[in-house]
Tab-separated table of C-alpha atoms and ligand atoms in Angstrom:
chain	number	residue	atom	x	y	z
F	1080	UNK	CA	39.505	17.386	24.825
F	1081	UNK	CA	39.214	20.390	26.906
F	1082	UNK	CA	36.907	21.052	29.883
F	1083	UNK	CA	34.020	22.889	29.975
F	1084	UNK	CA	33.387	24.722	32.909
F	1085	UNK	CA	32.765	28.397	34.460
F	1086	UNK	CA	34.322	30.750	36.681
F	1087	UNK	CA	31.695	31.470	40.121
F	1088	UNK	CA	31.418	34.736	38.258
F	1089	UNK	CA	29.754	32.805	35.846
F	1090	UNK	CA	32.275	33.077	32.781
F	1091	UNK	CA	31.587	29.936	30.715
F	1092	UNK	CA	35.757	28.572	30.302
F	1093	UNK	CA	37.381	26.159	28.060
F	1094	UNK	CA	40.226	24.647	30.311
F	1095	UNK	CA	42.940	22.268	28.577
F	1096	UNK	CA	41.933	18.721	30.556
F	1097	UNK	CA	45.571	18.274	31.996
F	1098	UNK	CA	44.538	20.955	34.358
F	1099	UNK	CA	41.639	19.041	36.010
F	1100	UNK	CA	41.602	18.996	39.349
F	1101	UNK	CA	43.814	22.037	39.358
F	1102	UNK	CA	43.227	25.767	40.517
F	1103	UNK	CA	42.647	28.093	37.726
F	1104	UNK	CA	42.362	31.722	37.182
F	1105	UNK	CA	39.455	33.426	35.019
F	1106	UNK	CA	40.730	35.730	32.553
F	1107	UNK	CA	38.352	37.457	32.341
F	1108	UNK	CA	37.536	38.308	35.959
F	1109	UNK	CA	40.370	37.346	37.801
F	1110	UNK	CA	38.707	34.451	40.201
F	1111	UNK	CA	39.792	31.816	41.254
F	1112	UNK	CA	38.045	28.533	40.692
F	1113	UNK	CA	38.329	24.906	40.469
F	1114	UNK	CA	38.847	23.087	37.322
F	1115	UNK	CA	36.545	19.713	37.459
F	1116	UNK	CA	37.620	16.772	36.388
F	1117	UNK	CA	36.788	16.045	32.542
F	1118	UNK	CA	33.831	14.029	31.490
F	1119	UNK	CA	34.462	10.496	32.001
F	1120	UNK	CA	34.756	8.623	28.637
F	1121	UNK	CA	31.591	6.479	27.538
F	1122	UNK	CA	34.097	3.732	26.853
F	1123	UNK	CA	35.499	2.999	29.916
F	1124	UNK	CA	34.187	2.942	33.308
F	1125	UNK	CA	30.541	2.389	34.593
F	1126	UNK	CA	28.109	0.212	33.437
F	1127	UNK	CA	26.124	1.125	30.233
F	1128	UNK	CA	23.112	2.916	31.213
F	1129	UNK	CA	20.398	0.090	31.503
F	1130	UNK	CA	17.167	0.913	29.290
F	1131	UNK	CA	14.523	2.340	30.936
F	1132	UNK	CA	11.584	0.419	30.111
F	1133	UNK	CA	9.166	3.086	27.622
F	1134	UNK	CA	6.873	4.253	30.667
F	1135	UNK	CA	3.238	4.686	28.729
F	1136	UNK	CA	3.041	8.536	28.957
F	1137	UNK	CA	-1.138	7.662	28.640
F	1138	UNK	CA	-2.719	4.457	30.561
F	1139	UNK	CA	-4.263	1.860	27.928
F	1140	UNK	CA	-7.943	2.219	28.550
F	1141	UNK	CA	-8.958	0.310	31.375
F	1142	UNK	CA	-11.989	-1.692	30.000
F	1143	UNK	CA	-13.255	-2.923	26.520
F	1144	UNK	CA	-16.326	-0.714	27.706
F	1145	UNK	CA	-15.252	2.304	26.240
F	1146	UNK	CA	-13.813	1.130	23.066
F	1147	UNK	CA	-16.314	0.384	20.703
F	1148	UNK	CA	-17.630	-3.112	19.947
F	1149	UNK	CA	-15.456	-5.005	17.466
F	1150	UNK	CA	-17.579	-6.810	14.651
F	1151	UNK	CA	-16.226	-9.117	12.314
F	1152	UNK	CA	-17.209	-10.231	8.708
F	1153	UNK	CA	-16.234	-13.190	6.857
F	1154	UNK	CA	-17.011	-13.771	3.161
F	1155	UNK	CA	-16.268	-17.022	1.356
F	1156	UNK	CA	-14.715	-17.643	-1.903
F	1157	UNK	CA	-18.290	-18.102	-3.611
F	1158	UNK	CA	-19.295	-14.522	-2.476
F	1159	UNK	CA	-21.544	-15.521	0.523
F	1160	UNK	CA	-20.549	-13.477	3.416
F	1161	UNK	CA	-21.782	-13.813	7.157
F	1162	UNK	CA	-21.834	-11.385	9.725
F	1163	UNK	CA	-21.340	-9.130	11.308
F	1164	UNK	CA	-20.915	-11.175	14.615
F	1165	UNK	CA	-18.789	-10.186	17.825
F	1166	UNK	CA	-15.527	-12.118	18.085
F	1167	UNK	CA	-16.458	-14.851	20.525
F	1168	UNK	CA	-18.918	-16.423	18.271
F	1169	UNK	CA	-16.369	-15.828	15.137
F	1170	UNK	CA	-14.050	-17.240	17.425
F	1171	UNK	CA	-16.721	-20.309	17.188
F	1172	UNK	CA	-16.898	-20.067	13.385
F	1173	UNK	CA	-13.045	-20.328	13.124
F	1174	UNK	CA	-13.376	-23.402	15.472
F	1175	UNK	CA	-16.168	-24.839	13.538
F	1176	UNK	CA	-13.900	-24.750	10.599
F	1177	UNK	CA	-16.175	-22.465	8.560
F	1178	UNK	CA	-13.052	-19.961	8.160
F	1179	UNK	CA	-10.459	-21.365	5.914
F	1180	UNK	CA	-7.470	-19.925	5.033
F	1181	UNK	CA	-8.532	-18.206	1.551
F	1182	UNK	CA	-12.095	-16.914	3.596
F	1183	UNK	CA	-11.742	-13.336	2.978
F	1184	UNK	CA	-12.528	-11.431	7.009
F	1185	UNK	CA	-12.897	-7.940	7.886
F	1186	UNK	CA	-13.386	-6.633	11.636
F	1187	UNK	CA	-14.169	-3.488	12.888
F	1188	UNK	CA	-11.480	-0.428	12.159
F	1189	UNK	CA	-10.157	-2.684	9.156
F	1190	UNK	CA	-10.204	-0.502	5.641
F	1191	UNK	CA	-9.959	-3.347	3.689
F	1192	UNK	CA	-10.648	-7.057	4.039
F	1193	UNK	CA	-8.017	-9.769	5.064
F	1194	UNK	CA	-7.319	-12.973	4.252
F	1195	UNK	CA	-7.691	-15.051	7.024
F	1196	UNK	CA	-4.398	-16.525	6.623
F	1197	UNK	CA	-2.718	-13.019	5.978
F	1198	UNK	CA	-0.623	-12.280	8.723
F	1199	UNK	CA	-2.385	-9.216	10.007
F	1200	UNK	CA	-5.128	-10.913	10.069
F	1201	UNK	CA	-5.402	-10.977	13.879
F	1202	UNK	CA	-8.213	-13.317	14.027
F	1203	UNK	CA	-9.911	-14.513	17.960
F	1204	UNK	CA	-8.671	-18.086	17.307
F	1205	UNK	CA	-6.551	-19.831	15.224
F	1206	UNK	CA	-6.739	-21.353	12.200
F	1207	UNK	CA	-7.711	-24.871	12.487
F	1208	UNK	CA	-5.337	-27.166	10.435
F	1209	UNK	CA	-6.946	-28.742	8.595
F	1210	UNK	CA	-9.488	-27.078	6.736
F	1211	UNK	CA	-13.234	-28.743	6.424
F	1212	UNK	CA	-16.715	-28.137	4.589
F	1213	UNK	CA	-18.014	-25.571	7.187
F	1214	UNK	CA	-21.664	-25.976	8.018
F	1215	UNK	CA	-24.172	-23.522	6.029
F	1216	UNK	CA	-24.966	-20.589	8.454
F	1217	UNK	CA	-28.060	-18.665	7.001
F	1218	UNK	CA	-27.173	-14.749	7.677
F	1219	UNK	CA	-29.917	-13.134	8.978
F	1220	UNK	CA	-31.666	-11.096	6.267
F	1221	UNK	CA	-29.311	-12.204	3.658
F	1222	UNK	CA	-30.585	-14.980	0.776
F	1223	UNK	CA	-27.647	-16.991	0.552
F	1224	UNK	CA	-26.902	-19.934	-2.230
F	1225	UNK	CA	-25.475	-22.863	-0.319
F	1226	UNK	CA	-21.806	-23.298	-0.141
F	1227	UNK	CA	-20.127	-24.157	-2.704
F	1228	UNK	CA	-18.519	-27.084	-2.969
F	1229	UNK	CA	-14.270	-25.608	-2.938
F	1230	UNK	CA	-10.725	-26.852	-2.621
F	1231	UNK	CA	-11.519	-27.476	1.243
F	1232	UNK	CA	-13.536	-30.612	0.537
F	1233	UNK	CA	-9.875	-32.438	-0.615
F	1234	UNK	CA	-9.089	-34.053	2.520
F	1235	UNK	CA	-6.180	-31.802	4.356
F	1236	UNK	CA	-3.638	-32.415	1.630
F	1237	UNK	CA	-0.377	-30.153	2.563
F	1238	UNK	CA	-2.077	-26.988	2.327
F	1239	UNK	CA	1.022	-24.782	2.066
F	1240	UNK	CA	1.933	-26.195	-2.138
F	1241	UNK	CA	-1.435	-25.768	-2.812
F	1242	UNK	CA	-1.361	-21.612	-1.703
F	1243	UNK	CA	2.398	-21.097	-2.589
F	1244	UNK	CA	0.387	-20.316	-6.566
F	1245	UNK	CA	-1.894	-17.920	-5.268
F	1246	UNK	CA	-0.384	-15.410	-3.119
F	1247	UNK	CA	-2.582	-13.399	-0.533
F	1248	UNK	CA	-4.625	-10.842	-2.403
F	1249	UNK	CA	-5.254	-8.961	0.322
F	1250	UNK	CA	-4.399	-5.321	-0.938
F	1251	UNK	CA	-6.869	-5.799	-3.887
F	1252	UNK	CA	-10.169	-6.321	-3.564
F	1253	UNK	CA	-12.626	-7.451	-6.095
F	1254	UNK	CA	-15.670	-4.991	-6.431
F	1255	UNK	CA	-17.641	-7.981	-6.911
F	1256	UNK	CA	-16.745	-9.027	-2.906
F	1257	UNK	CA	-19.346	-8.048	-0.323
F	1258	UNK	CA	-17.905	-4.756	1.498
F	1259	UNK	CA	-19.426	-3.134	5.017
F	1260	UNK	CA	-20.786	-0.484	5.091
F	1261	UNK	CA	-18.506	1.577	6.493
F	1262	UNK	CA	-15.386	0.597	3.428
F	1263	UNK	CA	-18.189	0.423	1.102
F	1264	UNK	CA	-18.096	4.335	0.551
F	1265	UNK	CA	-14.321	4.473	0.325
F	1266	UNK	CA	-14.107	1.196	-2.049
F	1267	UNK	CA	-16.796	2.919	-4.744
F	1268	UNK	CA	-14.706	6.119	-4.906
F	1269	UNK	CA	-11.975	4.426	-5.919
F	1270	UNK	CA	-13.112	2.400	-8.177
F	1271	UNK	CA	-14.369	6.017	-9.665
F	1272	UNK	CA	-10.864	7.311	-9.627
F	1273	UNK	CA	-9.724	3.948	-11.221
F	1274	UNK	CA	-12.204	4.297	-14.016
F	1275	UNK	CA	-11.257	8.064	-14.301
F	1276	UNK	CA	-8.113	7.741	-14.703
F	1277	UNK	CA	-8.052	4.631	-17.373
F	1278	UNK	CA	-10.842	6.919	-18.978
F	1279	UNK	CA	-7.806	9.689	-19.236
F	1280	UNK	CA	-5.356	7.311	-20.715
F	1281	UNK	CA	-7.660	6.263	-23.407
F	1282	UNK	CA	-8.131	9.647	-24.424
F	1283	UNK	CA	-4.281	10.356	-24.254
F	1284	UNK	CA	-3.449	7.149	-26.919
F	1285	UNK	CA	-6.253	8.304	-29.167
F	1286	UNK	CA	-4.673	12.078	-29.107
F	1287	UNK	CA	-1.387	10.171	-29.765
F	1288	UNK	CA	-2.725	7.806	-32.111
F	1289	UNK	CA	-4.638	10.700	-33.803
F	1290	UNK	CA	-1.428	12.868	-34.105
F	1291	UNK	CA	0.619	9.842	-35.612
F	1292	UNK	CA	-1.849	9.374	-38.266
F	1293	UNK	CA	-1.976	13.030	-38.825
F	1294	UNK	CA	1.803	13.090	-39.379
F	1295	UNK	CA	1.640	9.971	-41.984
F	1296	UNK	CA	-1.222	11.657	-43.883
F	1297	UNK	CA	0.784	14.506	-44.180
F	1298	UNK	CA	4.004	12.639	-45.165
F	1299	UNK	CA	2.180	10.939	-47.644
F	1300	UNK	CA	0.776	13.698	-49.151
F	1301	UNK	CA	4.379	15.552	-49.496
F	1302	UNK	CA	5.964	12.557	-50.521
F	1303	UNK	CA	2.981	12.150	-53.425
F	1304	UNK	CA	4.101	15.706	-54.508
F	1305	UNK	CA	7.492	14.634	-54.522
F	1306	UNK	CA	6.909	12.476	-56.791
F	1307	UNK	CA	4.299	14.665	-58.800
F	1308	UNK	CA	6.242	16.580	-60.844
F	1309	UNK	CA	7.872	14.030	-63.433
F	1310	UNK	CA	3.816	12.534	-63.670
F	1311	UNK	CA	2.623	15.886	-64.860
F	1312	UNK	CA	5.888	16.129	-67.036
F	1313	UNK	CA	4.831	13.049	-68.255
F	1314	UNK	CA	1.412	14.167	-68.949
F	1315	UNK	CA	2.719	17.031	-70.476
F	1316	UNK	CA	5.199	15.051	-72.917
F	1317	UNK	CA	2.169	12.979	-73.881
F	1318	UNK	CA	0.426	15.018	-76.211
F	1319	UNK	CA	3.928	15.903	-78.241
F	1320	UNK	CA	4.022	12.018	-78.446
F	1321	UNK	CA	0.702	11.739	-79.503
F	1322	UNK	CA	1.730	14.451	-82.300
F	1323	UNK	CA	4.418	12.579	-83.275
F	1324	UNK	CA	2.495	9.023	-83.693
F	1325	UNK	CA	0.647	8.985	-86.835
F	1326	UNK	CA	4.067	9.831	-88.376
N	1622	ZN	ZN1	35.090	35.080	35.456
């Protein structure tokens, strides 16, 4: 592995590493310099440079004061939703029980709703065990039928066999689930681009369906006057054995 050095005239050299340490000549210039000692190998040697912890190039923001306030939603399997509310009092719902694992949430900055018991569901508390009936909370403004009576009122049977059937829809969201405001846009226009592009396949199988029936008609018809020509001979034949009958 040769050395990599240069000449004070500033010649950049490639020097065979058996003469480190040595006294060299440039050839190009003539002067004299010192050949330094190769590279030491990363194999043997020092210790391996320690990590340096990832300095933050930017401070975090100091206080929660400039972000903006985080709200959070919940909506319940029956379609009531509650909220928005900051995350202390969800915090309270959640500890009340009235969030159980199948409660769709949404907080502020989400595109989509979560299932509380998604994993990136970062919810201000935990989940409670045991899920209960959660006490009706009227929302303000909102008319809202009682809770209905779910799978939570079974008392705390294993809940994991019960879920393993229905895995976490998160990704898809009904259109018939409450959205805020702020997906709600988002959400309708793609549900547009969902309907126009199933209206585009429909056309596309009628063109093909269209064009298949098109090329049976048209075999029919050729294979009918395949088949024409010995019917007209027949027809023709008939009136010679018609003239040869009252014999
Ligand atoms: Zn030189």
């Amino acid at each position: 592995m040769p050395i990599l050095c240069a000449c004070p005239n500033g010649h950049s050299l490639r020097v065979k590493d058996k003469l480190a340490g040595k006294r060299g000549k440039c050839p190009t210039c003539g002067a004299d310099f010192d050949v330094p000692a190769p590279p030491a190998p990363p194999t043997e040697g020092g210790p391996p440079p320690e990590p340096v912890p990832a300095q933050p190039t930017s401070p975090p923001p100091a206080g929660v004061a400039s972000e903006p306030a985080v709200e959070w939603r919940m909506a319940r399997a029956g379609g009531e939703q509650y909220g928005p509310t900051v995350p202390a009092v969800f915090a309270q719902w959640i500890a009340a029980g009235r969030v159980t694992p199948d409660t769709l949430v949404w907080r502020t900055g989400w595109p989509d709703w979560r299932r509380a018991d998604a994993p990136n569901a970062d919810l201000p508390a935990p989940l409670p065990g045991a899920p209960t009936e959660p006490p009706p909370l009227p929302a303000p403004g909102a008319t809202l039928p009682p809770p209905a009576p779910t799978a939570s009122q079974s008392p705390a049977p294993s809940p994991a066999p019960a879920e393993t059937p229905t895995p976490a829809p998160t990704p898809t969201i009904k259109p018939s689930r409450p959205v805020p405001p702020s997906t709600a846009y988002t959400l309708r226009k793609r549900q547009q681009a969902k309907r126009r592009r199933i209206i585009t396949i429909a056309l596309a199988l009628v063109c093909v369906v269209l064009t298949g029936l098109l090329v049976i008609a048209t075999m029919t018809n050729s294979s009918e006057e395949a088949t024409a020509p010995p019917a007209s001979q027949a027809r023709r034949m008939a009136p010679q054995a018609r003239r040869y009958s009252p014999i």
